[in-house]
Short mmCIF file of C-alpha atoms in Angstrom, two decimals:
data_model
loop_
_atom_site.label_atom_id
_atom_site.label_comp_id
_atom_site.label_asym_id
_atom_site.label_seq_id
_atom_site.Cartn_x
_atom_site.Cartn_y
_atom_site.Cartn_z
CA MET A 29 0.20 25.31 -11.53
CA ALA A 30 -1.64 24.05 -14.21
CA ASN A 31 -3.33 25.90 -16.35
CA GLN A 32 -7.07 25.66 -17.32
CA GLU A 33 -9.33 26.28 -20.34
CA THR A 34 -12.83 26.89 -19.52
CA THR A 35 -14.99 24.85 -22.18
CA ALA A 36 -19.23 24.78 -22.25
CA GLN A 37 -18.94 21.63 -19.49
CA GLY A 38 -16.48 24.01 -17.78
CA PRO A 39 -13.25 24.36 -16.74
CA ILE A 40 -11.02 22.45 -17.41
CA GLN A 41 -7.37 22.34 -15.82
CA GLU A 42 -4.93 21.40 -17.37
CA ALA A 43 -0.77 19.79 -16.16
CA ASP A 44 1.86 17.07 -17.91
CA VAL A 45 1.38 15.21 -15.29
CA VAL A 46 -1.26 14.87 -12.77
CA ILE A 47 -1.07 12.72 -9.37
CA VAL A 48 -3.21 10.15 -7.62
CA GLY A 49 -2.31 10.43 -4.26
CA ALA A 50 -0.29 12.03 -1.92
CA GLY A 51 1.20 9.23 0.56
CA PHE A 52 5.49 8.34 0.24
CA GLY A 53 4.38 7.22 -3.25
CA GLY A 54 2.61 10.26 -4.43
CA LEU A 55 5.41 12.75 -3.30
CA CYS A 56 8.09 10.44 -4.33
CA MET A 57 6.63 10.44 -8.32
CA ALA A 58 6.98 14.74 -7.78
CA ILE A 59 9.80 15.67 -6.01
CA LYS A 60 11.71 13.10 -8.80
CA LEU A 61 9.45 14.75 -11.82
CA ARG A 62 10.52 18.20 -10.27
CA GLU A 63 14.55 16.94 -10.86
CA ALA A 64 13.65 16.31 -13.73
CA GLY A 65 12.49 18.97 -15.13
CA PHE A 66 9.29 18.62 -15.32
CA GLU A 67 7.20 22.13 -14.00
CA ASN A 68 3.63 21.69 -14.53
CA VAL A 69 2.21 19.05 -11.89
CA VAL A 70 -0.53 18.56 -10.33
CA ILE A 71 -1.94 16.29 -7.29
CA LEU A 72 -5.64 15.19 -6.64
CA GLU A 73 -5.19 13.69 -2.82
CA LYS A 74 -9.08 12.48 -1.52
CA ALA A 75 -8.13 13.42 1.63
CA GLU A 76 -7.45 17.02 3.37
CA GLU A 77 -3.14 16.66 4.06
CA VAL A 78 -1.01 14.09 2.83
CA GLY A 79 0.44 11.06 4.70
CA GLY A 80 -2.19 8.57 3.14
CA THR A 81 -1.58 5.18 5.22
CA TRP A 82 -0.02 8.01 8.33
CA ARG A 83 -2.48 9.42 8.02
CA ASP A 84 -4.95 7.31 8.80
CA ASN A 85 -3.68 5.17 11.24
CA THR A 86 -3.70 6.01 14.09
CA TYR A 87 -4.76 3.87 16.25
CA PRO A 88 -2.88 3.48 19.49
CA GLY A 89 0.36 1.42 18.92
CA CYS A 90 0.93 2.62 15.63
CA ALA A 91 4.19 1.95 14.54
CA CYS A 92 5.43 0.68 11.05
CA ASP A 93 7.38 -2.76 11.22
CA VAL A 94 9.72 -1.58 8.93
CA GLN A 95 12.83 -0.54 10.68
CA SER A 96 12.52 3.94 10.63
CA HIS A 97 15.88 4.97 8.81
CA LEU A 98 14.94 2.41 5.86
CA TYR A 99 11.35 3.38 5.57
CA SER A 100 12.76 7.33 4.30
CA TYR A 101 13.19 8.52 1.17
CA SER A 102 16.91 7.92 0.01
CA PHE A 103 17.18 11.32 -1.42
CA ALA A 104 15.80 12.60 1.90
CA GLY A 105 17.52 11.11 5.34
CA LYS A 106 16.70 11.72 8.94
CA ALA A 107 18.78 11.77 11.63
CA ASP A 108 17.37 11.84 14.36
CA TRP A 109 14.60 9.09 14.27
CA SER A 110 13.69 7.81 18.26
CA LYS A 111 13.87 4.47 18.45
CA ARG A 112 14.67 1.35 15.49
CA TYR A 113 11.17 1.29 14.53
CA ALA A 114 9.21 4.30 14.31
CA PRO A 115 5.24 5.10 15.80
CA TRP A 116 2.86 6.63 13.12
CA LYS A 117 2.98 10.52 14.44
CA GLU A 118 6.63 10.10 13.49
CA ILE A 119 6.46 8.53 10.19
CA GLN A 120 3.47 11.46 9.43
CA GLN A 121 5.82 14.48 10.60
CA TYR A 122 8.25 13.35 8.49
CA ILE A 123 6.26 12.92 5.16
CA LEU A 124 5.16 16.73 6.53
CA ASP A 125 8.76 18.10 7.02
CA THR A 126 9.94 16.37 2.85
CA THR A 127 6.72 18.30 1.81
CA ARG A 128 7.18 21.45 3.15
CA HIS A 129 11.62 20.76 2.15
CA TYR A 130 10.33 20.05 -0.88
CA GLY A 131 8.07 23.25 -1.13
CA LEU A 132 5.00 19.58 -2.69
CA ARG A 133 2.58 21.88 -0.77
CA ASP A 134 1.19 24.29 -3.97
CA LEU A 135 0.88 20.96 -6.18
CA VAL A 136 -1.77 19.39 -3.78
CA GLN A 137 -5.57 19.86 -4.43
CA PHE A 138 -7.03 18.56 -1.90
CA ARG A 139 -10.69 17.12 -0.47
CA GLN A 140 -10.21 15.49 -4.26
CA GLU A 141 -11.53 11.78 -5.63
CA VAL A 142 -10.26 11.04 -9.18
CA ILE A 143 -13.47 9.19 -9.96
CA ALA A 144 -13.17 8.65 -13.79
CA ALA A 145 -10.72 9.00 -15.48
CA HIS A 146 -10.47 8.07 -20.21
CA TYR A 147 -8.25 8.29 -22.74
CA ASP A 148 -8.93 10.58 -25.61
CA GLU A 149 -6.94 8.15 -27.94
CA GLN A 150 -7.23 11.31 -31.14
CA ARG A 151 -5.37 13.41 -28.10
CA ALA A 152 -3.17 10.86 -27.03
CA ARG A 153 -4.30 12.81 -23.17
CA TRP A 154 -6.38 11.84 -20.88
CA GLN A 155 -9.19 13.19 -18.79
CA LEU A 156 -9.07 12.75 -14.94
CA THR A 157 -12.64 14.17 -12.95
CA THR A 158 -13.29 13.88 -9.19
CA GLU A 159 -16.47 14.09 -7.18
CA ARG A 160 -17.15 18.03 -7.23
CA GLY A 161 -16.94 17.42 -10.99
CA ASP A 162 -13.71 19.21 -11.63
CA ARG A 163 -11.82 17.57 -14.82
CA PHE A 164 -8.01 17.48 -15.68
CA ASP A 165 -6.57 16.54 -18.76
CA CYS A 166 -2.63 15.39 -18.69
CA LYS A 167 -0.56 14.04 -20.94
CA TYR A 168 0.06 11.86 -18.13
CA TRP A 169 -1.43 10.06 -14.58
CA VAL A 170 0.35 9.06 -11.82
CA LEU A 171 -1.77 6.32 -9.80
CA ALA A 172 -0.27 6.34 -6.20
CA SER A 173 -3.49 5.62 -4.64
CA GLY A 174 -0.96 2.63 -3.01
CA PRO A 175 -3.05 -0.94 -1.54
CA LEU A 176 -4.12 0.78 2.00
CA HIS A 177 -6.81 2.80 1.80
CA VAL A 178 -9.68 1.33 1.42
CA PRO A 179 -10.74 0.23 5.26
CA GLN A 180 -12.34 -3.27 4.89
CA TYR A 181 -16.05 -4.10 6.96
CA PRO A 182 -16.50 -7.39 7.44
CA HIS A 183 -20.13 -9.24 6.46
CA LEU A 184 -21.34 -10.55 9.20
CA LYS A 185 -24.89 -10.98 10.32
CA GLY A 186 -27.01 -8.42 12.02
CA LEU A 187 -23.38 -6.00 12.11
CA GLU A 188 -26.22 -2.34 10.58
CA THR A 189 -27.56 -3.63 14.55
CA PHE A 190 -24.89 -3.71 17.26
CA LYS A 191 -26.59 -0.06 19.23
CA GLY A 192 -22.23 0.92 20.98
CA LYS A 193 -19.42 1.29 19.44
CA MET A 194 -17.93 1.25 16.75
CA PHE A 195 -15.19 1.80 14.16
CA HIS A 196 -12.21 1.04 12.84
CA SER A 197 -9.10 0.99 12.97
CA ALA A 198 -7.77 2.95 10.20
CA ARG A 199 -10.29 5.24 11.58
CA TRP A 200 -9.98 5.19 15.05
CA ASP A 201 -12.65 8.15 17.47
CA HIS A 202 -10.20 9.09 19.81
CA ASP A 203 -12.85 10.67 21.24
CA TYR A 204 -14.60 7.73 22.89
CA ASP A 205 -13.58 6.93 25.68
CA LEU A 206 -12.60 2.87 26.22
CA ARG A 207 -11.90 2.92 29.58
CA GLY A 208 -13.53 0.82 31.44
CA LYS A 209 -15.80 -1.22 28.45
CA LYS A 210 -16.04 -5.21 27.35
CA VAL A 211 -14.79 -4.27 24.02
CA VAL A 212 -14.42 -6.88 21.32
CA SER A 213 -11.46 -6.58 18.55
CA ILE A 214 -12.29 -8.40 15.14
CA GLY A 215 -8.80 -10.09 13.47
CA THR A 216 -5.86 -11.06 14.73
CA GLY A 217 -4.03 -8.44 11.44
CA GLY A 218 -0.65 -6.22 11.68
CA SER A 219 -2.94 -3.17 13.43
CA ALA A 220 -4.62 -5.81 15.74
CA ILE A 221 -1.28 -6.77 16.98
CA GLN A 222 -0.78 -3.12 17.51
CA TYR A 223 -3.48 -1.72 19.04
CA CYS A 224 -4.95 -4.65 21.77
CA PRO A 225 -2.55 -4.73 23.90
CA GLU A 226 -2.48 -0.66 24.26
CA ILE A 227 -6.23 -1.39 25.13
CA ALA A 228 -6.15 -4.48 27.24
CA PRO A 229 -4.45 -2.89 30.03
CA GLU A 230 -7.99 0.11 29.96
CA VAL A 231 -10.34 -1.50 29.35
CA GLU A 232 -13.25 -4.60 31.66
CA LYS A 233 -12.49 -6.90 28.98
CA LEU A 234 -10.86 -7.26 26.05
CA SER A 235 -12.18 -10.55 23.61
CA VAL A 236 -9.65 -10.89 21.13
CA PHE A 237 -11.67 -12.78 18.08
CA GLN A 238 -9.46 -14.42 15.85
CA ARG A 239 -10.07 -16.69 12.27
CA SER A 240 -6.65 -17.97 12.13
CA PRO A 241 -2.96 -16.67 13.95
CA ALA A 242 -0.55 -14.65 12.46
CA TRP A 243 2.82 -15.57 13.38
CA VAL A 244 5.06 -12.98 15.24
CA ILE A 245 8.99 -12.62 15.72
CA PRO A 246 10.04 -9.68 18.34
CA ARG A 247 10.48 -5.72 18.02
CA ASP A 248 13.77 -4.23 18.45
CA GLU A 249 12.09 -2.06 20.46
CA ARG A 250 15.34 0.07 21.19
CA ARG A 251 15.76 3.98 21.03
CA TYR A 252 18.77 5.16 19.30
CA LEU A 253 21.15 6.80 21.63
CA GLY A 254 21.32 11.13 20.74
CA LEU A 255 25.38 10.44 20.63
CA GLU A 256 24.24 7.70 17.78
CA LYS A 257 21.29 10.77 16.51
CA ARG A 258 24.79 13.58 16.17
CA LEU A 259 27.22 11.09 14.27
CA PHE A 260 23.95 10.67 11.97
CA GLY A 261 23.03 14.67 11.77
CA ARG A 262 27.86 15.15 11.25
CA PHE A 263 28.06 12.29 9.71
CA PRO A 264 25.50 11.15 6.60
CA ALA A 265 28.21 8.86 4.87
CA LEU A 266 27.42 7.33 8.78
CA ARG A 267 22.89 7.04 8.73
CA LYS A 268 23.64 5.80 4.85
CA LEU A 269 26.07 3.21 6.43
CA HIS A 270 23.45 2.37 8.21
CA ARG A 271 20.50 2.83 6.14
CA ALA A 272 22.42 0.44 4.07
CA ARG A 273 22.90 -2.45 6.85
CA LEU A 274 18.87 -2.11 7.46
CA TYR A 275 18.76 -3.36 3.57
CA TRP A 276 20.95 -6.16 3.57
CA SER A 277 20.39 -7.54 6.38
CA ASN A 278 16.39 -7.43 5.76
CA GLU A 279 17.62 -8.81 1.72
CA SER A 280 18.84 -12.23 3.86
CA ARG A 281 14.98 -12.93 5.52
CA VAL A 282 14.28 -13.44 1.62
CA TRP A 283 16.23 -17.23 0.70
CA PRO A 284 13.36 -18.76 3.69
CA ILE A 285 11.11 -17.70 1.82
CA PHE A 286 12.33 -19.08 -1.19
CA ASN A 287 13.02 -21.69 0.69
CA PRO A 288 9.62 -23.83 2.11
CA ALA A 289 12.18 -26.35 4.51
CA LEU A 290 14.32 -23.28 5.21
CA ALA A 291 11.73 -21.88 7.03
CA ARG A 292 9.53 -24.60 8.22
CA SER A 293 13.00 -25.04 10.60
CA LEU A 294 13.61 -21.20 12.12
CA GLN A 295 9.95 -20.45 11.81
CA GLN A 296 10.49 -23.76 15.89
CA LEU A 297 12.48 -20.80 16.99
CA ALA A 298 8.83 -18.72 16.46
CA LYS A 299 7.28 -21.64 18.23
CA LEU A 300 9.33 -22.02 21.03
CA PHE A 301 8.78 -17.57 21.61
CA ILE A 302 4.81 -18.39 21.58
CA ARG A 303 5.60 -21.41 24.36
CA VAL A 304 7.45 -18.70 26.58
CA GLN A 305 5.39 -15.51 26.37
CA VAL A 306 1.86 -17.16 26.50
CA LYS A 307 1.68 -19.15 30.40
CA ASP A 308 -2.09 -21.39 29.39
CA ARG A 309 -0.62 -24.19 26.80
CA GLU A 310 -4.25 -24.32 25.41
CA VAL A 311 -4.48 -20.63 24.78
CA ALA A 312 -0.13 -20.90 23.15
CA ARG A 313 -1.55 -23.30 21.30
CA GLN A 314 -4.47 -21.59 19.56
CA LEU A 315 -2.40 -18.73 18.74
CA THR A 316 -0.14 -20.57 16.83
CA PRO A 317 -0.78 -20.89 12.92
CA ASP A 318 -0.47 -23.93 10.51
CA TYR A 319 1.30 -22.40 7.42
CA THR A 320 4.54 -22.37 6.91
CA ILE A 321 6.03 -18.11 8.33
CA GLY A 322 5.95 -16.26 5.50
CA CYS A 323 2.94 -17.24 3.93
CA LYS A 324 1.13 -14.62 5.17
CA ARG A 325 3.26 -11.43 6.16
CA VAL A 326 4.93 -11.82 8.95
CA LEU A 327 4.61 -9.52 12.18
CA ILE A 328 6.92 -8.34 15.07
CA SER A 329 5.71 -6.57 18.36
CA ASN A 330 7.80 -7.41 22.10
CA LYS A 331 3.16 -7.05 23.19
CA TRP A 332 1.09 -9.27 21.85
CA TYR A 333 2.03 -12.34 23.10
CA PRO A 334 2.11 -11.37 26.92
CA MET A 335 -1.01 -9.84 26.51
CA PHE A 336 -2.43 -13.33 26.41
CA ASN A 337 -1.72 -13.60 30.54
CA ARG A 338 -4.23 -10.73 31.09
CA ASP A 339 -6.75 -11.47 32.91
CA ASN A 340 -8.76 -10.04 30.90
CA VAL A 341 -7.70 -10.78 27.82
CA GLU A 342 -9.94 -13.72 26.29
CA LEU A 343 -8.81 -15.15 22.64
CA VAL A 344 -11.49 -16.35 20.98
CA THR A 345 -11.20 -18.39 18.09
CA GLU A 346 -15.86 -19.57 17.30
CA GLY A 347 -16.44 -17.65 14.12
CA ILE A 348 -18.80 -15.39 14.30
CA ARG A 349 -23.10 -16.22 13.24
CA GLU A 350 -24.46 -12.96 14.78
CA VAL A 351 -23.62 -9.12 16.21
CA ARG A 352 -26.19 -7.89 18.17
CA GLU A 353 -27.31 -5.32 19.82
CA HIS A 354 -25.13 -5.69 22.41
CA SER A 355 -23.56 -9.20 21.83
CA VAL A 356 -22.00 -10.70 19.66
CA ILE A 357 -22.58 -14.47 19.25
CA THR A 358 -20.58 -17.24 17.94
CA ALA A 359 -21.07 -20.56 16.28
CA ASP A 360 -20.67 -22.81 19.11
CA GLY A 361 -24.24 -19.91 20.87
CA ARG A 362 -22.21 -18.27 23.21
CA GLU A 363 -22.82 -14.77 23.83
CA HIS A 364 -20.07 -11.71 24.21
CA PRO A 365 -21.44 -8.70 25.75
CA ALA A 366 -19.92 -5.37 24.22
CA ASP A 367 -20.05 -2.45 24.47
CA CYS A 368 -17.37 -1.46 21.49
CA ILE A 369 -16.40 -3.67 18.22
CA ILE A 370 -12.93 -2.28 17.00
CA LEU A 371 -12.36 -4.04 12.88
CA GLY A 372 -8.86 -4.87 12.58
CA THR A 373 -10.35 -6.19 9.06
CA GLY A 374 -7.38 -4.42 7.41
CA PHE A 375 -7.97 -2.85 4.14
CA GLN A 376 -9.77 -3.83 0.09
CA VAL A 377 -6.46 -4.47 -1.11
CA ASP A 378 -7.18 -6.54 -4.23
CA PRO A 379 -7.78 -3.31 -6.04
CA ARG A 380 -11.36 -5.36 -8.25
CA LEU A 381 -12.79 -4.15 -5.10
CA SER A 382 -10.70 -1.27 -3.62
CA MET A 383 -10.95 0.47 -7.30
CA SER A 384 -14.87 -0.57 -7.87
CA GLY A 385 -16.22 2.09 -8.38
CA PHE A 386 -13.33 4.56 -11.00
CA GLU A 387 -14.47 4.32 -14.09
CA LEU A 388 -11.43 3.78 -16.57
CA THR A 389 -10.85 2.82 -19.70
CA GLY A 390 -8.50 3.11 -22.41
CA LYS A 391 -7.43 2.39 -25.63
CA ASP A 392 -8.71 0.53 -28.28
CA GLY A 393 -11.82 0.09 -26.07
CA HIS A 394 -10.60 -1.94 -22.98
CA THR A 395 -11.73 -0.51 -19.42
CA LEU A 396 -10.10 -1.75 -16.19
CA ALA A 397 -12.84 -3.63 -14.74
CA GLU A 398 -13.57 -5.82 -18.44
CA ASP A 399 -9.65 -6.89 -18.25
CA TRP A 400 -9.03 -7.07 -14.88
CA LYS A 401 -12.88 -9.27 -14.16
CA ASP A 402 -10.07 -12.73 -14.32
CA GLY A 403 -7.73 -11.29 -12.41
CA VAL A 404 -5.35 -8.84 -11.31
CA GLU A 405 -2.57 -8.09 -13.87
CA GLY A 406 0.23 -5.49 -14.52
CA TYR A 407 4.00 -5.12 -16.95
CA MET A 408 6.62 -4.40 -13.69
CA GLY A 409 3.85 -2.89 -11.58
CA THR A 410 4.11 0.23 -13.29
CA MET A 411 1.97 -0.01 -15.67
CA VAL A 412 -0.71 -1.94 -17.53
CA HIS A 413 -1.22 -2.74 -21.52
CA GLY A 414 -3.89 -1.03 -23.30
CA TYR A 415 -4.21 2.49 -20.99
CA PRO A 416 -0.99 4.52 -22.18
CA ASN A 417 0.61 6.71 -20.58
CA LEU A 418 -0.58 6.79 -16.83
CA PHE A 419 1.77 4.57 -14.84
CA GLN A 420 1.03 3.56 -11.13
CA LEU A 421 2.83 3.10 -8.95
CA VAL A 422 2.99 0.02 -5.57
CA GLY A 423 1.29 -1.97 -8.86
CA PRO A 424 0.87 -5.65 -8.98
CA ASN A 425 2.95 -7.74 -7.79
CA VAL A 426 5.43 -5.27 -6.13
CA GLY A 427 4.38 -5.93 -2.79
CA LEU A 428 6.70 -6.98 -0.48
CA GLY A 429 6.79 -9.52 2.34
CA HIS A 430 10.97 -8.45 3.56
CA ASN A 431 11.87 -5.39 2.70
CA SER A 432 10.88 -1.76 2.70
CA ILE A 433 8.36 -0.01 -0.11
CA ILE A 434 9.85 2.57 -0.32
CA PHE A 435 12.60 1.51 -1.91
CA MET A 436 10.56 0.02 -4.77
CA ILE A 437 8.34 2.76 -5.13
CA GLU A 438 12.26 5.11 -5.40
CA CYS A 439 13.05 2.43 -8.22
CA GLN A 440 9.52 2.78 -9.94
CA ALA A 441 9.75 6.62 -9.77
CA ASP A 442 13.22 6.63 -11.85
CA TYR A 443 11.24 4.04 -14.17
CA ILE A 444 8.61 6.00 -15.04
CA ILE A 445 10.60 8.75 -15.47
CA SER A 446 13.15 7.32 -18.16
CA LEU A 447 9.90 5.63 -20.43
CA MET A 448 8.45 9.94 -20.29
CA ASN A 449 11.51 10.90 -21.24
CA THR A 450 12.16 8.06 -24.36
CA VAL A 451 8.07 9.12 -25.50
CA ALA A 452 10.68 12.43 -25.48
CA ALA A 453 13.82 11.91 -27.23
CA ARG A 454 10.95 10.13 -30.19
CA GLY A 455 8.60 13.27 -30.15
CA GLY A 456 6.77 10.40 -29.56
CA ASP A 457 3.02 11.05 -27.76
CA TYR A 458 2.63 8.01 -25.59
CA VAL A 459 3.95 4.91 -24.12
CA ASP A 460 2.17 1.62 -24.49
CA VAL A 461 4.01 -1.89 -22.73
CA THR A 462 2.90 -4.30 -25.20
CA ALA A 463 0.21 -7.73 -24.85
CA GLN A 464 3.50 -9.42 -25.29
CA ALA A 465 5.86 -8.64 -22.91
CA GLN A 466 3.40 -8.15 -20.18
CA GLN A 467 1.86 -11.52 -20.64
CA ALA A 468 5.95 -12.92 -20.17
CA PHE A 469 5.88 -10.79 -16.97
CA ASN A 470 3.13 -12.66 -15.73
CA GLN A 471 4.28 -15.99 -16.30
CA GLU A 472 7.62 -15.30 -14.75
CA MET A 473 6.20 -14.00 -12.06
CA ALA A 474 4.33 -16.83 -12.27
CA ARG A 475 6.78 -18.86 -11.89
CA GLY A 476 9.31 -16.77 -9.55
CA LEU A 477 6.49 -17.71 -7.29
CA GLU A 478 6.20 -21.44 -7.49
CA ASN A 479 8.28 -24.36 -4.77
CA THR A 480 8.56 -20.67 -1.96
CA VAL A 481 6.79 -20.02 0.82
CA TRP A 482 3.95 -18.05 -0.86
CA THR A 483 2.84 -21.29 -2.50
CA SER A 484 2.61 -22.86 0.05
CA GLY A 485 -0.71 -23.86 1.50
CA CYS A 486 -1.69 -21.06 3.02
CA THR A 487 -5.35 -17.69 2.16
CA SER A 488 -3.51 -14.12 2.51
CA TRP A 489 -4.80 -11.12 1.77
CA TYR A 490 -1.36 -11.16 -0.88
CA GLN A 491 -4.33 -13.18 -3.09
CA GLN A 492 -7.13 -12.63 -4.91
CA SER A 493 -10.07 -15.31 -4.66
CA ASP A 494 -9.29 -18.06 -6.68
CA GLY A 495 -5.98 -18.01 -5.52
CA LYS A 496 -3.45 -15.95 -7.25
CA ASN A 497 -1.12 -14.24 -5.45
CA PHE A 498 -0.80 -10.34 -7.23
CA ALA A 499 0.29 -8.95 -4.97
CA VAL A 500 4.12 -9.97 -3.44
CA TRP A 501 7.63 -9.78 -5.35
CA PRO A 502 9.17 -13.41 -6.09
CA PHE A 503 12.86 -11.73 -5.77
CA SER A 504 14.69 -9.97 -4.45
CA THR A 505 14.38 -6.05 -3.78
CA TRP A 506 17.85 -4.87 -5.84
CA ARG A 507 16.79 -8.03 -9.35
CA PHE A 508 13.75 -5.07 -9.13
CA TRP A 509 16.51 -2.64 -8.62
CA LEU A 510 18.75 -4.13 -12.28
CA LYS A 511 15.18 -4.19 -14.47
CA THR A 512 14.04 -1.26 -13.95
CA ARG A 513 17.45 0.26 -14.53
CA PHE A 514 17.80 -0.42 -18.25
CA LEU A 515 14.05 0.28 -20.52
CA ALA A 516 14.18 -3.05 -21.72
CA LEU A 517 13.01 -1.11 -25.42
CA GLY A 518 11.09 -3.68 -26.97
CA ASP A 519 8.47 -3.80 -25.00
CA PHE A 520 6.30 -0.63 -24.90
CA ASP A 521 4.64 0.39 -27.73
CA PHE A 522 6.49 5.03 -28.84
CA GLY A 523 3.20 5.74 -30.14
CA LYS A 524 2.12 9.20 -31.25
CA ARG A 525 -1.24 9.77 -31.76
CA ALA A 526 -3.38 8.79 -34.73
CA PRO A 527 -3.65 11.99 -36.47
CA ARG A 528 -6.92 13.92 -36.82
CA LYS A 529 -9.81 13.54 -40.32
CA ARG A 530 -10.44 15.91 -42.42
CA ARG A 531 -13.44 16.81 -43.25
CA ARG A 532 -14.44 15.79 -46.84
CA SER A 533 -16.36 19.57 -48.52
CA ALA A 534 -19.13 19.14 -50.64
CA PRO A 535 -18.91 19.03 -53.99
CA LYS A 536 -19.55 21.84 -55.47
CA THR A 537 -22.75 21.93 -58.29
CA THR A 538 -23.45 24.52 -60.82
CA GLU A 539 -26.17 24.87 -62.30
CA ALA A 540 -26.96 24.56 -65.95
CA ALA A 541 -28.54 26.95 -67.90
#
């Protein structure tokens, strides 16, 4: 538990480490810190439960697109995953079980949304302020909120005038009965391709509004046999071997990413998949992307394309002109009646948007809003120059398009603890990445992205508005593992806090006789 001191401004809770966010990243960080001997750790969570994106996304059909045995901690294996790709409920239960197993719930303070963080150079400590007005004083803090927690709402003329039901896929209203309703679904990303096929049989009419199509490939929905679960439970080595096979199988997907010509040859199979699945040739054409596969996130589903063979499902590719009280009007003037609008429009992945109201000040007058005004940059997705003792999980250029982000999170957590231990070993107070190291890292990322499918001409959520790809790690994940195994000590400034200036006493005067 955090120590607490009281000041004239109210109580301040002191901790060695504060973690912001209780999803996969924050919980992993807490477990690793405890294993490393850090006891005074606090987790601040804005919601009322742990789980992050798997707590928030409860829409019909919600499931992971990374295999279950790989989308879990390497140190907390689960032998009885129900099937190859787990649904959200099973993943959330895994998170709850892991939280209980490692005794993490006592570390979490719920309904504590952090709105400001300021670095005190004199003390080499951070002070975090929550929306409730609580303050936390800590040596280190870890931003583990993740990139998928602030829903993206579209800017559509008249959206606020709609009189029917409207909700974002990440805020699904389970009390609203969709049966017999005319439903408009806006967006065709990772969420929409999962919930649309689930609700299509229930609704009277489903109008799917598509701005640009996604590449969708088949999904292996195989369930694990009871025998397999028992073997994985009795012989953990078999489960670990299965996990390793999944990892290297996924890692092989990186080769088409690095070779756009190879990707374009493989996408012929994806085109064939569309033609076989969709009966209407014109609809099939509209569902076929015009960019190289992998440039945007590749989605997996066995239900998406067959859904368009239903009489009550329509693909709408015209842009939206406006939203009226009971309908959506497209650019061609056509009116689409709607009882309900579902926004499958994703999340604000660019942290300049998702953190727009967050006050973050570092040393030497650094503010994150100013440092990132022209582009999001960091070092190893973990540090940003000018913000000592601040670490981030799944920061800039750590996202993936081919493997499990849990692997990257574990690498980062170990890396952060190595930095903390080095500060202690050197008798220092803080660690900051140098400006030169950060610049060199971002140049390496830019070179790595050259001639990949990510720079082949599409627009995706991996990019800023100016086209810069700030999200993706452009190499194999084992290379990230190697780079986080050892610290490049020359890339860091390990220092001590500035000494306090002593007040000079006023000179004594003597009165003349």
